[in-house]
Coordinates of N, CA and C in Angstrom, one line a residue:
Chain M
E1315 N 106.9 37.4 108.1 CA 107.2 36.2 107.7 C 106.0 35.2 107.1
A1316 N 106.0 34.6 106.0 CA 104.9 33.8 105.6 C 105.0 32.3 106.5
Q1317 N 103.8 32.1 107.1 CA 103.7 31.0 107.9 C 102.5 30.2 108.0
V1318 N 102.5 29.1 108.1 CA 101.3 28.2 108.7 C 101.6 27.6 110.0
T1319 N 100.7 28.2 110.9 CA 100.8 27.8 112.3 C 99.7 27.0 112.8
Q1320 N 100.2 25.7 113.7 CA 99.5 24.8 114.1 C 99.5 24.8 115.5
N1321 N 98.1 24.5 116.1 CA 98.5 24.4 117.6 C 97.4 23.3 118.0
P1322 N 97.6 22.5 119.1 CA 98.9 22.2 119.7 C 99.8 21.5 118.9
R1323 N 101.2 21.8 119.2 CA 102.2 20.9 118.4 C 102.3 19.4 119.1
Y1324 N 101.8 19.2 120.2 CA 102.2 18.1 120.9 C 100.7 17.9 122.0
L1325 N 100.1 16.8 121.7 CA 99.0 16.3 122.5 C 98.7 15.0 122.8
I1326 N 98.5 14.7 124.1 CA 98.0 13.4 124.6 C 96.7 13.4 125.0
T1327 N 95.6 12.9 124.5 CA 94.2 13.0 125.0 C 93.9 11.6 125.0
V1328 N 92.4 11.3 125.7 CA 92.0 10.0 126.0 C 91.0 9.7 125.0
T1329 N 90.4 8.6 124.8 CA 89.5 8.1 123.8 C 88.2 8.7 124.1
G1330 N 87.5 9.3 123.0 CA 86.3 10.0 123.0 C 86.3 11.4 123.6
K1331 N 87.2 12.1 123.9 CA 87.2 13.5 124.4 C 87.7 14.3 123.2
K1332 N 86.7 15.0 122.7 CA 86.7 15.9 121.6 C 87.8 17.0 121.7
L1333 N 88.5 17.2 120.5 CA 89.6 18.0 120.3 C 89.7 18.6 119.1
T1334 N 90.3 19.7 119.1 CA 90.4 20.6 117.8 C 91.9 21.1 117.6
V1335 N 92.5 20.9 116.5 CA 93.7 21.4 116.2 C 93.5 22.4 115.2
T1336 N 94.1 23.6 115.6 CA 93.9 24.8 114.8 C 94.9 24.9 113.9
C1337 N 94.7 25.5 112.8 CA 95.6 26.0 111.8 C 95.3 27.5 111.3
S1338 N 96.4 28.0 111.2 CA 96.1 29.5 110.5 C 97.3 29.8 109.6
Q1339 N 97.0 30.6 108.5 CA 97.9 31.0 107.6 C 97.9 32.4 107.3
N1340 N 99.1 33.1 107.3 CA 99.1 34.5 107.2 C 99.3 35.0 105.7
M1341 N 99.1 34.2 104.6 CA 99.6 34.5 103.3 C 98.3 34.6 102.3
N1342 N 97.2 35.0 102.9 CA 95.8 35.2 102.3 C 95.8 34.0 101.1
H1343 N 96.0 32.7 101.5 CA 95.8 31.6 100.5 C 94.3 31.1 100.5
E1344 N 93.8 30.8 99.3 CA 92.5 30.1 99.4 C 92.6 28.9 99.7
Y1345 N 93.3 28.1 99.1 CA 93.6 26.8 99.5 C 94.2 26.3 100.7
M1346 N 93.5 25.3 101.7 CA 94.0 24.9 102.7 C 93.8 23.3 102.9
S1347 N 94.6 22.6 103.4 CA 94.3 21.3 103.7 C 94.9 20.5 104.8
W1348 N 94.4 19.2 105.2 CA 94.9 18.6 106.2 C 95.4 17.2 105.8
Y1349 N 96.8 17.1 106.5 CA 97.3 15.5 106.3 C 97.3 14.8 107.3
R1350 N 97.5 13.6 107.4 CA 98.0 12.7 108.4 C 99.3 11.9 107.9
Q1351 N 100.5 12.0 108.8 CA 101.4 11.0 108.3 C 101.8 9.9 109.3
D1352 N 101.5 8.9 108.5 CA 101.9 7.4 109.3 C 103.2 6.7 108.8
P1353 N 103.8 6.1 109.5 CA 104.9 5.2 109.0 C 104.5 4.4 107.9
G1354 N 105.4 4.6 106.8 CA 105.3 3.7 105.8 C 103.9 4.0 104.7
L1355 N 103.2 5.0 105.0 CA 102.1 5.4 104.5 C 102.3 6.8 103.8
G1356 N 103.4 7.6 104.3 CA 103.6 8.8 103.8 C 102.4 9.9 104.4
L1357 N 102.1 10.7 103.6 CA 101.0 11.8 104.1 C 99.6 11.5 103.2
R1358 N 98.6 11.3 103.8 CA 97.4 11.1 103.3 C 96.5 12.4 103.7
Q1359 N 95.7 12.7 102.7 CA 95.0 13.6 102.8 C 93.7 13.5 103.6
I1360 N 93.2 14.4 104.4 CA 92.1 14.1 105.1 C 91.0 14.9 104.7
Y1361 N 91.1 16.3 104.6 CA 90.1 17.2 104.0 C 91.0 18.3 103.6
Y1362 N 90.2 18.9 102.5 CA 90.8 20.3 101.8 C 89.7 21.1 101.6
S1363 N 90.0 22.5 101.4 CA 89.2 23.5 101.4 C 89.6 24.5 100.3
M1364 N 88.8 24.7 99.2 CA 89.2 25.6 98.1 C 89.0 27.2 98.3
N1365 N 88.1 27.4 99.5 CA 87.7 28.7 99.6 C 87.0 28.7 101.1
V1366 N 86.7 29.9 101.5 CA 85.8 30.1 102.5 C 84.5 29.1 102.3
E1367 N 84.1 28.6 103.4 CA 82.6 27.9 103.1 C 82.9 26.9 102.1
V1368 N 83.8 26.3 101.8 CA 84.0 25.3 100.9 C 84.8 24.2 101.1
T1369 N 84.5 22.9 101.5 CA 85.3 21.9 102.2 C 84.9 20.8 101.2
D1370 N 86.0 19.9 101.1 CA 85.8 18.6 100.5 C 86.7 17.4 101.3
K1371 N 86.1 16.2 101.1 CA 86.8 15.1 101.7 C 88.2 14.7 100.9
G1372 N 89.2 14.4 101.7 CA 90.3 13.7 101.0 C 90.1 12.3 100.9
D1373 N 91.4 11.8 101.0 CA 91.5 10.1 101.0 C 91.0 9.4 102.4
V1374 N 91.2 10.2 103.4 CA 91.0 9.4 104.9 C 90.1 10.3 105.8
P1375 N 88.9 10.7 105.3 CA 88.3 11.6 106.1 C 87.6 11.2 107.5
E1376 N 87.3 9.9 107.5 CA 86.5 9.3 108.4 C 86.9 9.5 109.8
G1377 N 86.1 10.1 110.7 CA 86.4 10.5 112.1 C 86.9 11.7 112.2
Y1378 N 87.0 12.6 111.2 CA 87.3 14.0 111.2 C 86.1 15.0 110.7
K1379 N 86.4 16.4 111.1 CA 85.6 17.4 110.6 C 86.4 18.4 110.3
V1380 N 85.9 19.5 109.5 CA 86.8 20.6 109.4 C 85.6 21.7 109.2
S1381 N 86.2 22.8 109.4 CA 85.3 24.0 108.9 C 86.1 25.1 108.4
R1382 N 85.5 26.0 107.5 CA 86.5 27.3 107.0 C 85.4 28.6 106.8
K1383 N 85.4 29.0 108.2 CA 84.5 30.4 108.3 C 85.4 31.5 107.9
E1384 N 86.6 31.4 108.1 CA 87.4 32.5 107.8 C 88.6 31.9 106.7
K1385 N 89.2 32.8 105.8 CA 90.2 32.4 105.1 C 91.3 31.9 105.6
R1386 N 91.8 32.7 106.7 CA 93.1 32.3 107.3 C 93.1 31.0 108.0
N1387 N 91.8 30.5 108.6 CA 91.7 29.4 109.5 C 91.0 28.3 109.0
F1388 N 91.6 27.0 109.4 CA 91.1 25.7 109.0 C 91.2 24.8 110.0
P1389 N 90.3 24.7 111.0 CA 90.6 23.8 112.3 C 90.2 22.5 111.7
L1390 N 90.9 21.5 112.3 CA 90.6 20.1 112.3 C 90.0 19.6 113.6
I1391 N 88.7 19.1 113.6 CA 87.9 18.5 114.7 C 87.9 17.1 114.8
L1392 N 88.3 16.5 116.1 CA 88.2 15.2 116.1 C 87.1 14.9 117.2
E1393 N 85.7 14.6 116.8 CA 84.6 14.7 117.8 C 84.8 13.6 118.9
S1394 N 85.3 12.4 118.5 CA 85.5 11.3 119.4 C 86.6 10.6 119.2
P1395 N 87.9 11.0 119.6 CA 89.2 10.6 119.0 C 89.2 8.9 119.3
S1396 N 89.9 8.3 118.7 CA 90.2 6.9 118.7 C 91.8 6.7 118.7
P1397 N 92.3 5.7 119.5 CA 93.6 5.3 119.1 C 94.1 5.1 117.7
N1398 N 93.4 4.7 116.6 CA 93.9 4.8 115.4 C 94.2 6.1 114.7
Q1399 N 93.6 7.1 115.6 CA 93.8 8.6 115.1 C 95.2 9.1 115.6
T1400 N 95.8 8.4 116.3 CA 97.2 8.8 116.9 C 98.1 8.7 115.6
S1401 N 98.6 10.0 115.4 CA 99.3 10.5 114.2 C 100.1 11.7 114.2
L1402 N 100.8 11.9 113.3 CA 101.3 13.4 113.1 C 100.4 14.0 112.1
Y1403 N 100.1 14.9 112.3 CA 99.2 16.1 111.4 C 99.9 17.0 110.8
F1404 N 99.5 17.3 109.6 CA 100.0 18.6 108.9 C 98.9 19.4 108.3
C1405 N 99.1 20.6 108.5 CA 98.2 21.5 107.7 C 99.0 22.4 106.5
A1406 N 98.2 22.6 105.6 CA 98.9 22.9 104.4 C 98.0 24.2 103.7
S1407 N 98.7 25.2 103.0 CA 98.0 26.1 102.5 C 98.8 26.7 101.1
S1408 N 98.1 27.0 100.1 CA 98.5 27.6 99.0 C 97.6 28.5 98.4
L1409 N 98.2 29.3 97.3 CA 97.2 30.1 96.5 C 96.3 29.0 95.4
R1410 N 95.3 29.4 95.3 CA 94.4 28.5 94.5 C 94.9 28.3 93.2
G1411 N 94.7 27.3 92.6 CA 95.2 26.9 91.1 C 96.4 26.2 90.9
T1412 N 96.5 25.6 90.0 CA 97.8 24.7 89.8 C 99.1 25.4 89.7
G1413 N 100.2 24.8 90.0 CA 101.5 25.2 90.0 C 102.0 26.2 91.0
N1414 N 101.1 26.3 92.1 CA 101.6 27.1 93.3 C 102.1 26.2 94.4
T1415 N 103.2 26.7 95.1 CA 103.8 26.0 96.2 C 102.8 25.8 97.3
I1416 N 102.9 24.5 97.8 CA 102.2 24.4 99.0 C 102.9 24.4 100.3
Y1417 N 102.5 25.3 101.2 CA 103.3 25.5 102.5 C 102.8 24.6 103.6
F1418 N 103.6 24.0 104.3 CA 103.1 23.3 105.4 C 103.5 23.9 106.9
G1419 N 102.5 23.5 107.7 CA 102.9 23.7 109.1 C 103.9 22.8 109.6
E1420 N 104.4 23.0 110.9 CA 105.2 22.2 111.5 C 104.8 20.8 111.9
G1421 N 103.5 20.7 112.1 CA 103.1 19.4 112.5 C 102.5 19.3 113.9
S1422 N 101.6 18.5 114.1 CA 100.9 18.4 115.3 C 100.9 16.9 115.9
W1423 N 101.8 16.6 116.9 CA 101.7 15.1 117.4 C 100.6 14.8 118.1
L1424 N 99.8 13.9 117.7 CA 98.5 13.6 118.6 C 98.6 12.2 119.0
T1425 N 98.4 11.9 120.1 CA 98.6 10.7 120.9 C 97.0 10.2 121.5
V1426 N 96.1 9.2 121.2 CA 94.9 9.1 121.7 C 95.2 7.7 122.6
V1427 N 94.9 7.8 123.8 CA 95.1 6.7 124.7 C 93.8 6.0 125.0
Chain T
A694 N 92.6 8.6 89.9 CA 93.1 9.5 90.9 C 94.6 9.1 90.6
Q695 N 95.5 10.0 91.0 CA 96.9 9.7 90.9 C 97.3 9.0 92.2
S696 N 98.5 8.4 91.9 CA 99.4 7.7 93.0 C 100.7 7.9 92.8
V697 N 101.3 7.4 93.9 CA 103.0 7.7 93.9 C 103.6 6.6 94.6
T698 N 104.4 6.0 93.8 CA 105.3 4.9 94.7 C 106.7 5.4 94.7
Q699 N 107.3 5.1 96.0 CA 108.8 5.2 96.3 C 109.4 3.8 96.6
P700 N 110.0 3.1 95.7 CA 110.2 1.8 96.0 C 111.1 1.6 97.2
D701 N 112.1 2.3 97.4 CA 113.0 2.3 98.4 C 112.6 2.7 100.0
I702 N 112.5 2.1 100.9 CA 111.9 2.5 102.0 C 113.1 3.2 102.9
H703 N 114.3 2.7 102.5 CA 115.5 3.1 103.5 C 116.7 2.9 102.8
I704 N 117.6 4.0 102.6 CA 118.6 4.0 101.7 C 119.8 4.6 102.8
T705 N 121.0 3.8 102.5 CA 122.2 4.4 103.4 C 123.3 4.5 102.3
V706 N 123.6 5.6 102.3 CA 125.0 6.2 101.6 C 126.2 6.7 102.6
S707 N 127.3 6.7 101.9 CA 128.5 7.1 102.7 C 128.4 8.8 102.4
E708 N 128.9 9.5 103.4 CA 129.1 11.1 102.9 C 129.9 11.2 102.0
G709 N 129.6 12.2 101.0 CA 130.2 12.2 99.7 C 129.9 11.5 98.4
A710 N 129.2 10.3 98.7 CA 128.8 9.4 97.7 C 127.6 10.2 97.0
S711 N 127.2 9.7 95.9 CA 126.2 10.2 94.8 C 125.0 9.5 95.4
L712 N 123.9 10.1 95.1 CA 122.5 9.6 95.6 C 121.7 9.7 94.7
E713 N 120.5 8.8 94.4 CA 119.5 8.8 93.7 C 118.4 8.2 94.3
L714 N 117.2 8.9 94.5 CA 116.1 8.4 95.2 C 114.9 8.3 94.3
R715 N 114.1 7.2 94.0 CA 113.4 6.8 92.9 C 111.8 7.2 93.3
C716 N 111.2 7.7 92.5 CA 109.9 7.9 92.4 C 109.1 7.5 91.2
N717 N 107.9 6.9 91.2 CA 107.2 6.6 90.1 C 105.7 7.1 90.6
Y718 N 105.1 7.7 89.5 CA 103.7 8.1 89.6 C 102.9 7.4 88.5
S719 N 101.5 7.7 88.9 CA 100.4 7.2 88.1 C 99.6 8.2 88.0
Y720 N 99.3 8.8 86.7 CA 98.5 9.8 86.5 C 98.0 9.9 85.0
G721 N 96.9 10.2 84.5 CA 96.4 10.2 83.2 C 97.1 11.3 82.5
A722 N 97.4 12.3 82.9 CA 97.8 13.4 82.2 C 99.3 13.9 82.7
T723 N 99.9 14.8 82.3 CA 101.2 15.3 82.8 C 101.0 15.9 84.3
P724 N 101.5 15.2 85.2 CA 101.1 15.8 86.6 C 102.2 17.0 86.9
Y725 N 101.8 17.6 88.0 CA 102.8 18.6 88.7 C 103.4 17.6 89.6
L726 N 104.7 17.6 89.9 CA 105.6 16.8 90.7 C 106.4 17.6 91.6
F727 N 106.7 17.0 92.9 CA 107.2 17.8 94.0 C 108.0 16.6 94.5
W728 N 109.2 17.3 95.0 CA 110.2 16.4 96.2 C 110.0 17.3 97.3
Y729 N 109.7 16.7 98.6 CA 109.8 17.4 99.9 C 110.9 16.6 100.8
V730 N 111.5 17.4 102.0 CA 112.3 16.7 102.6 C 111.9 17.0 104.0
Q731 N 111.9 16.0 104.9 CA 111.4 16.2 106.3 C 112.5 15.8 107.0
S732 N 113.2 16.7 107.8 CA 114.4 16.2 108.9 C 113.5 15.8 110.0
P733 N 114.3 15.1 110.9 CA 113.6 14.5 112.3 C 113.0 15.6 113.0
G734 N 111.7 15.4 113.3 CA 111.0 16.1 114.3 C 110.6 17.6 113.5
Q735 N 110.8 17.8 112.4 CA 110.5 19.1 111.7 C 109.5 18.7 110.5
G736 N 108.9 19.9 110.0 CA 107.8 19.8 109.0 C 108.6 19.6 107.7
L737 N 107.8 19.9 106.6 CA 108.2 19.5 105.2 C 108.6 20.7 104.4
Q738 N 109.9 20.7 103.9 CA 110.4 21.5 103.1 C 110.6 21.4 101.5
L739 N 110.1 22.2 100.8 CA 110.1 22.0 99.5 C 111.4 21.9 98.8
L740 N 111.9 20.9 98.1 CA 113.1 20.9 97.5 C 113.1 21.3 96.2
L741 N 112.1 20.7 95.4 CA 112.0 21.3 93.9 C 110.6 20.8 93.4
K742 N 110.4 21.4 92.4 CA 109.2 21.1 91.7 C 109.2 21.0 90.3
Y743 N 108.2 20.3 89.6 CA 108.3 20.5 88.0 C 106.7 20.6 87.8
F744 N 106.6 21.5 86.7 CA 105.3 21.9 86.4 C 105.3 21.4 84.6
S745 N 106.2 22.1 84.1 CA 106.4 22.0 82.6 C 107.7 22.5 82.0
G746 N 108.1 22.1 81.0 CA 109.3 22.7 80.5 C 110.5 21.8 80.5
D747 N 111.7 22.4 80.9 CA 112.8 21.5 80.9 C 112.6 20.3 81.9
T748 N 113.0 19.2 81.5 CA 112.7 18.0 82.3 C 113.7 17.8 83.6
L749 N 114.7 18.6 83.5 CA 115.8 18.4 84.5 C 115.5 19.7 85.3
V750 N 115.1 19.5 86.7 CA 114.8 20.7 87.6 C 115.8 20.6 88.5
Q751 N 116.4 21.9 88.9 CA 117.2 22.2 89.9 C 116.6 22.7 91.2
G752 N 117.0 22.0 92.2 CA 116.5 22.5 93.4 C 117.5 23.2 94.4
I753 N 116.9 23.1 96.0 CA 117.7 23.9 96.8 C 118.9 22.6 97.3
K754 N 119.7 23.1 97.9 CA 120.7 22.1 98.6 C 121.5 21.4 97.8
G755 N 121.5 21.6 96.4 CA 122.2 20.7 95.5 C 121.4 19.6 94.9
F756 N 120.3 19.7 95.1 CA 119.5 18.5 94.7 C 118.9 18.7 93.3
E757 N 118.7 17.7 92.4 CA 118.0 18.0 91.2 C 117.2 16.7 90.9
A758 N 116.2 16.8 90.0 CA 115.3 15.8 89.5 C 115.2 15.8 88.3
E759 N 114.9 14.7 87.7 CA 114.6 14.6 86.1 C 113.3 13.8 85.9
F760 N 112.4 14.5 85.2 CA 111.1 13.9 84.8 C 111.4 13.1 83.5
K761 N 110.8 11.9 83.5 CA 110.9 11.0 82.5 C 109.3 10.4 82.3
R762 N 108.8 11.0 81.1 CA 107.5 10.8 81.0 C 107.3 9.2 80.6
S763 N 108.1 8.8 79.9 CA 108.1 7.4 79.2 C 108.1 6.4 80.5
Q764 N 108.9 6.8 81.3 CA 108.9 5.9 82.6 C 108.2 6.2 83.8
S765 N 107.3 7.4 83.7 CA 106.5 7.9 84.7 C 107.4 7.9 85.9
S766 N 108.3 8.5 85.9 CA 109.4 8.5 86.9 C 109.7 10.3 87.2
F767 N 110.2 10.4 88.3 CA 110.7 11.8 88.8 C 111.7 11.5 90.0
N768 N 112.9 11.0 89.4 CA 113.8 10.8 90.5 C 114.7 11.8 90.8
L769 N 114.8 11.7 92.2 CA 115.8 12.8 92.8 C 117.2 12.4 92.9
R770 N 118.0 13.3 92.4 CA 119.5 12.9 92.6 C 120.4 14.3 93.4
K771 N 121.5 13.7 93.9 CA 122.5 14.5 94.5 C 124.0 14.1 94.3
P772 N 124.9 14.8 93.7 CA 126.3 14.2 93.2 C 126.9 13.9 94.5
S773 N 126.9 14.6 95.6 CA 127.8 14.4 96.7 C 126.9 14.8 98.0
V774 N 126.6 13.6 98.6 CA 125.6 13.6 99.9 C 126.5 14.2 101.1
H775 N 125.8 15.1 102.0 CA 126.3 15.6 103.1 C 125.7 15.1 104.4
W776 N 126.4 15.0 105.5 CA 125.7 14.4 106.6 C 124.3 14.9 106.9
S777 N 124.3 16.2 106.8 CA 123.1 17.0 107.0 C 121.9 16.7 106.0
D778 N 122.1 15.6 105.0 CA 120.9 15.4 104.2 C 120.4 14.3 104.7
A779 N 120.6 13.5 105.8 CA 120.0 12.7 106.4 C 118.7 13.1 106.9
A780 N 117.5 12.6 106.5 CA 116.1 12.9 106.6 C 115.4 11.9 105.8
E781 N 114.0 12.2 105.8 CA 112.9 11.4 105.2 C 112.6 12.3 103.7
Y782 N 112.4 11.6 102.7 CA 112.0 12.5 101.5 C 111.0 11.7 100.9
F783 N 110.2 12.8 100.5 CA 108.8 12.4 99.9 C 108.4 13.1 98.5
C784 N 108.1 12.2 97.6 CA 107.7 12.6 96.3 C 106.0 12.8 96.2
A785 N 105.7 13.8 95.6 CA 104.3 14.2 95.7 C 103.9 14.5 94.5
V786 N 102.6 14.3 94.0 CA 101.9 14.7 92.6 C 100.8 15.4 92.9
M787 N 100.4 16.3 92.1 CA 99.5 17.2 92.1 C 98.5 17.0 90.8
D788 N 97.2 16.9 91.0 CA 96.3 16.7 89.7 C 96.2 18.2 89.2
N789 N 96.0 18.0 87.8 CA 96.0 19.3 86.8 C 94.8 20.3 87.5
Y790 N 94.0 20.1 88.6 CA 93.1 21.1 89.1 C 93.5 21.7 90.3
G791 N 94.6 21.2 90.5 CA 95.3 21.7 92.0 C 94.6 21.4 93.2
Q792 N 93.8 20.4 93.0 CA 92.9 19.9 94.3 C 93.5 18.9 95.1
N793 N 94.2 17.7 94.3 CA 94.3 16.5 94.8 C 95.9 16.7 94.9
F794 N 96.6 16.4 96.0 CA 97.9 16.5 96.3 C 98.3 15.2 97.0
V795 N 99.1 14.2 96.3 CA 99.1 12.8 96.9 C 100.6 12.7 97.1
F796 N 101.0 12.2 98.1 CA 102.3 11.9 98.6 C 102.8 10.4 98.5
G797 N 103.9 10.1 98.2 CA 104.5 8.8 98.4 C 104.8 8.3 99.7
P798 N 105.1 7.1 99.8 CA 105.2 6.6 101.3 C 106.6 7.1 102.2
G799 N 107.4 7.8 101.3 CA 108.7 8.3 101.7 C 109.8 7.2 101.7
T800 N 111.1 8.0 101.7 CA 112.3 7.3 101.5 C 113.3 7.8 102.7
R801 N 113.6 7.0 103.8 CA 114.4 7.4 104.6 C 115.9 7.2 104.4
L802 N 116.6 8.4 104.3 CA 118.0 8.4 104.0 C 118.9 8.5 105.2
S803 N 119.9 7.8 105.4 CA 120.9 7.6 106.4 C 122.1 7.9 105.7
V804 N 123.1 8.6 106.4 CA 124.4 9.0 105.9 C 125.4 8.6 106.6
L805 N 126.4 7.6 106.2 CA 127.4 7.3 106.9 C 128.7 8.2 106.9
P806 N 129.3 8.5 108.1 CA 130.5 9.4 108.0 C 131.7 8.8 107.4

């Protein structure tokens, strides 16, 4: 079954404690990206990757890091989380190029206290 | 860069009534347009997409959308709403390079019995 899998799905952490949200896809997609969803703002892109070892900033990259060492994995790293990073995070993937459907993970609820 | 607006934050309709959700976009060329639905606590599901050709697009669950270039709009419609359609709906636009995927703020749909 085609899937984008995120972990953890739910997390409460404290300010400043580094955390990683993993994302894995089993569709051999080149393109992967991370979004955060906040009320009234929709989904905003944090980072995206067009292929292995290629990453670029989205609209709201501050406070986040990513890496793309393997095609299937695209972890999101919060080096020093702050309360304003409390949000719902989605990972997504698709085949590279226009006209391809983007598949989303189920989301990761992150609370920073 | 492209942008998307959804003028209605929250819409309430009665079950069996018709529905139209508005979406306007800003982009220099003909964009790729999408509608996604997010049920409470769930991820995002693609309802339909427009890339080219016929401006009236059919999607899943009885939804359709019409691309109107002159109005920069891509409104979502359904002739008869079911209670299970209560969810949040997001319009999204992708640039012609397949890199930047921007969401609108979303419209929350409530359905009265």
